[in-house]
mmCIF file of C-alpha atoms in Angstrom:
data_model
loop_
_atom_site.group_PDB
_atom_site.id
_atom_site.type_symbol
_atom_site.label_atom_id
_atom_site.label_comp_id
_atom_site.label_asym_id
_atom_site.label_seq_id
_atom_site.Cartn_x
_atom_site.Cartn_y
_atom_site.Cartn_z
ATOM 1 C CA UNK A 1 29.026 -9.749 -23.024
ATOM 2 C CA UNK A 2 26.605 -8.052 -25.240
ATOM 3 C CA UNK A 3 27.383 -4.729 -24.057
ATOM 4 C CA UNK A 4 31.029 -5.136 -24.556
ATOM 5 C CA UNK A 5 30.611 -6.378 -28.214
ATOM 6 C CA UNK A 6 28.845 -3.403 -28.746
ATOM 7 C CA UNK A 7 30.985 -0.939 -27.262
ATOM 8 C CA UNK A 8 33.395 -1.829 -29.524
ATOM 9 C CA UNK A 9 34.135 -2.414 -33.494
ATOM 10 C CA UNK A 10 36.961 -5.172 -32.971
ATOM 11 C CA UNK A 11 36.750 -8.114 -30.096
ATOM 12 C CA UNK A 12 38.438 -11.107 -28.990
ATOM 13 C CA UNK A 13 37.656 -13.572 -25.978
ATOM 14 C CA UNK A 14 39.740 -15.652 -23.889
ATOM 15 C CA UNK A 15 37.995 -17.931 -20.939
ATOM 16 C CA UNK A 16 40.800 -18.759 -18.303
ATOM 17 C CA UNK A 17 40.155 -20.883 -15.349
ATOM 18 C CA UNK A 18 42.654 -20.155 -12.124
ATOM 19 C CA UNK A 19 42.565 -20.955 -8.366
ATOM 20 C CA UNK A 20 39.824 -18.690 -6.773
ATOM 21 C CA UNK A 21 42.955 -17.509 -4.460
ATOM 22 C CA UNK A 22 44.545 -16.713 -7.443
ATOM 23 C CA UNK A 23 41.876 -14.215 -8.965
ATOM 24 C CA UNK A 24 43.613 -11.101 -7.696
ATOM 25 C CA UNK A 25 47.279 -12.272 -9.321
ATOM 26 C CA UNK A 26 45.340 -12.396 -12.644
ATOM 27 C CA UNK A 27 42.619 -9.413 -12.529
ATOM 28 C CA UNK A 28 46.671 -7.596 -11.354
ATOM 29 C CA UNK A 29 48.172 -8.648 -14.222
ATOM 30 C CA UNK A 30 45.388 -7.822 -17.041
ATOM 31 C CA UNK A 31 45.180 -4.303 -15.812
ATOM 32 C CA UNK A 32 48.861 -4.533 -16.411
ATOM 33 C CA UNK A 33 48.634 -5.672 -19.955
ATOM 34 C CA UNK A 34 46.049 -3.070 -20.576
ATOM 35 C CA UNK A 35 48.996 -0.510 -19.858
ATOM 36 C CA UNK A 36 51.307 -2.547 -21.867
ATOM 37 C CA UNK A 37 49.334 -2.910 -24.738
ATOM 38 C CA UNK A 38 47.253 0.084 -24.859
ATOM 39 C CA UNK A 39 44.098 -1.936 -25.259
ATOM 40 C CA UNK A 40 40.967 -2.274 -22.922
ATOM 41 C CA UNK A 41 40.710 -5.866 -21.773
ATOM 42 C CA UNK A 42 37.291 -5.848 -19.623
ATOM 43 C CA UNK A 43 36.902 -9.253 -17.486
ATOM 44 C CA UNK A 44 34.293 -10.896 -15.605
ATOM 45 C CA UNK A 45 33.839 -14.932 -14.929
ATOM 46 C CA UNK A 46 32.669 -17.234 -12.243
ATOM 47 C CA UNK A 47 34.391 -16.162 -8.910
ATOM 48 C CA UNK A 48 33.208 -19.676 -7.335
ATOM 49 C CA UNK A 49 34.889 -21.943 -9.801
ATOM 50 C CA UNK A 50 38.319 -19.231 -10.918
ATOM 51 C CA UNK A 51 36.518 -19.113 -14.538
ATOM 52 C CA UNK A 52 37.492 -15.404 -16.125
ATOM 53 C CA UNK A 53 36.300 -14.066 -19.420
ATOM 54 C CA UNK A 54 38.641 -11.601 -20.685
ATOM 55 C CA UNK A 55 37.833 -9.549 -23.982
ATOM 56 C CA UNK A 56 40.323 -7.926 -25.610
ATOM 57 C CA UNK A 57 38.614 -4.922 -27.507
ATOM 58 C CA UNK A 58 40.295 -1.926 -29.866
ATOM 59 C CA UNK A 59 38.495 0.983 -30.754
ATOM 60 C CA UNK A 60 41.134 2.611 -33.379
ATOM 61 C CA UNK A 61 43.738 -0.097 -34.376
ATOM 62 C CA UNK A 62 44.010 -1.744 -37.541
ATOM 63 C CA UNK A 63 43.192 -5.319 -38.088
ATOM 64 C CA UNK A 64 46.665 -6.133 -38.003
ATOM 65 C CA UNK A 65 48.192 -4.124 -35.135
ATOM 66 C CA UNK A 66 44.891 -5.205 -33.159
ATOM 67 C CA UNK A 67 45.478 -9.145 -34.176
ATOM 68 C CA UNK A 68 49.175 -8.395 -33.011
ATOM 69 C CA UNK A 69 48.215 -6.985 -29.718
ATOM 70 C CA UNK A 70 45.642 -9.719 -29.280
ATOM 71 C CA UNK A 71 48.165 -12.458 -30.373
ATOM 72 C CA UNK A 72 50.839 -11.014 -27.303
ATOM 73 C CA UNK A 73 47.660 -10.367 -24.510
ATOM 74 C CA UNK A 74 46.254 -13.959 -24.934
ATOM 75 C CA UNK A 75 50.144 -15.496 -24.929
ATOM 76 C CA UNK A 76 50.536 -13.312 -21.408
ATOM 77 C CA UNK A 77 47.400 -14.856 -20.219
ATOM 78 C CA UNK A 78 47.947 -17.852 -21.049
ATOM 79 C CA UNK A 79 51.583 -17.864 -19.084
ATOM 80 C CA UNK A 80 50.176 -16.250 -16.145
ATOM 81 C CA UNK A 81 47.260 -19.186 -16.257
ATOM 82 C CA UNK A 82 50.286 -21.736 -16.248
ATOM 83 C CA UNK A 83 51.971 -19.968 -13.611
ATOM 84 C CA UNK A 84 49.274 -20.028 -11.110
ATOM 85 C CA UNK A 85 48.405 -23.972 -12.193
ATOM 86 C CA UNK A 86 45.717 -22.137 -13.932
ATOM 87 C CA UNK A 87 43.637 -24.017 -17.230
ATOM 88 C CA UNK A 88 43.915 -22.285 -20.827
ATOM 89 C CA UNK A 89 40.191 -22.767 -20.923
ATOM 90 C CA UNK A 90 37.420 -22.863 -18.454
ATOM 91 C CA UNK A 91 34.167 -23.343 -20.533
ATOM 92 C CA UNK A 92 34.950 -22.378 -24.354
ATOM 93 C CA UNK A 93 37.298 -25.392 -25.153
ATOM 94 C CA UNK A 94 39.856 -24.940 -27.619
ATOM 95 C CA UNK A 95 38.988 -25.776 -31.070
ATOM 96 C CA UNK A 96 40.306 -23.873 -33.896
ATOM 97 C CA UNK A 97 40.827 -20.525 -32.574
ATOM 98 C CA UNK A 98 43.505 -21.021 -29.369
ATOM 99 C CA UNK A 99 44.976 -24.359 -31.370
ATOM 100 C CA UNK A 100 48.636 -22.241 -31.912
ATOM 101 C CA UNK A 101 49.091 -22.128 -27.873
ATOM 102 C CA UNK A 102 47.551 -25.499 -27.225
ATOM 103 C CA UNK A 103 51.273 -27.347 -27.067
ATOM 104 C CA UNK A 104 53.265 -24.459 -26.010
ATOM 105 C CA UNK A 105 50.782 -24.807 -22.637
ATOM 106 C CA UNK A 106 50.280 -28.373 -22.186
ATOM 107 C CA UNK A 107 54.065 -29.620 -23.927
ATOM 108 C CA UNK A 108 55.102 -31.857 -26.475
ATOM 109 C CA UNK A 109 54.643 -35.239 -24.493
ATOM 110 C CA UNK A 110 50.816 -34.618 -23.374
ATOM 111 C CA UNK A 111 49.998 -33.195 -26.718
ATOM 112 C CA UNK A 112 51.545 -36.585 -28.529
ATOM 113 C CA UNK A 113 49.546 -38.218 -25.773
ATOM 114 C CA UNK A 114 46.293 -36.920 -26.338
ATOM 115 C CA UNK A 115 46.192 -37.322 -30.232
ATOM 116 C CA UNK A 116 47.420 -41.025 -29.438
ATOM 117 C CA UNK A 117 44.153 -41.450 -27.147
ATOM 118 C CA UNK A 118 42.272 -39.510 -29.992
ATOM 119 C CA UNK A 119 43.510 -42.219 -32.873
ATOM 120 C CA UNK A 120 41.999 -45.243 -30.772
ATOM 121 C CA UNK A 121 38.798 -43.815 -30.602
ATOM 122 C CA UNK A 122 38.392 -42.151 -34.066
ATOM 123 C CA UNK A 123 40.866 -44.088 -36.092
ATOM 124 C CA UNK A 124 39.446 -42.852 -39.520
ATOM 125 C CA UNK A 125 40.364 -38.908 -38.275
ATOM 126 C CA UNK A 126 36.161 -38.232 -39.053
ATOM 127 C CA UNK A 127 35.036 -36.398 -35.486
ATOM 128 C CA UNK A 128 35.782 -33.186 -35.275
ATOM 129 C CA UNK A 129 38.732 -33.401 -37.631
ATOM 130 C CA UNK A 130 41.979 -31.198 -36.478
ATOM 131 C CA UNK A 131 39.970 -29.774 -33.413
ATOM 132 C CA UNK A 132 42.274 -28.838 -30.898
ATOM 133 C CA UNK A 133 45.444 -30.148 -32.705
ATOM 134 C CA UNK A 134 45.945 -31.435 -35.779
ATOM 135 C CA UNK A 135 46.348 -35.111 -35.943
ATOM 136 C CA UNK A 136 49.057 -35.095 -37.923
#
């Protein structure tokens, strides 16, 4: 990961986890986005558990054009996760950064779910306030 950081002036990391089987689908369809997007998106991860680091690096965009292409390769990543019965996170978690896509992949009803389980153990809202999703 070092290397990659310094290879290049502007980063971003995703951790997916996938079936093993379905490895191939996703390395397939991150060389696609690549194309796409004109970006280079180097991955490695743990081939024995399907957990995949992808880094989404620019060289010469702007902030904003690269937070743009960033903001479309992580929502294509994320789908082709979902599609494969793949996890939005393998060992990074969610917290602030990936809290946008965190109903759009999971839905409404487990969301509403999960901050309901969240409110019986930390009524008061003081652990890790709004981590993940806000608690509205």
């Amino acid at each position: 990961m070092l290397a990659i950081q310094n290879s290049t002036p502007m980063m971003d990391e995703v951790d997916i986890s996938v079936p093993i089987n379905k490895i191939p689908e996703v390395l397939t369809r991150i060389e696609e986005l690549e194309t796409e997007v004109k970006m280079r998106i180097p991955s490695f991860g743990h081939a024995g558990d399907g957990n995949l680091h992808i880094y989404l690096c620019s060289d010469k965009d702007s902030k904003d054009i690269f937070a743009q292409k960033s903001k479309k390769v992580i929502s294509e990543l994320y789908k082709k996760a979902k599609e494969v019965d793949g996890n939005m996170s393998g060992e990074h978690g969610i917290c602030y950064a990936r809290q946008a896509y965190f109903e759009d992949y999971y839905g409404q009803d487990y969301t509403n779910l999960l901050r309901e389980i969240k409110k019986v153990f930390d009524p008061n809202g003081i652990i890790n306030p709004d981590k993940i999703f806000p608690l509205k």
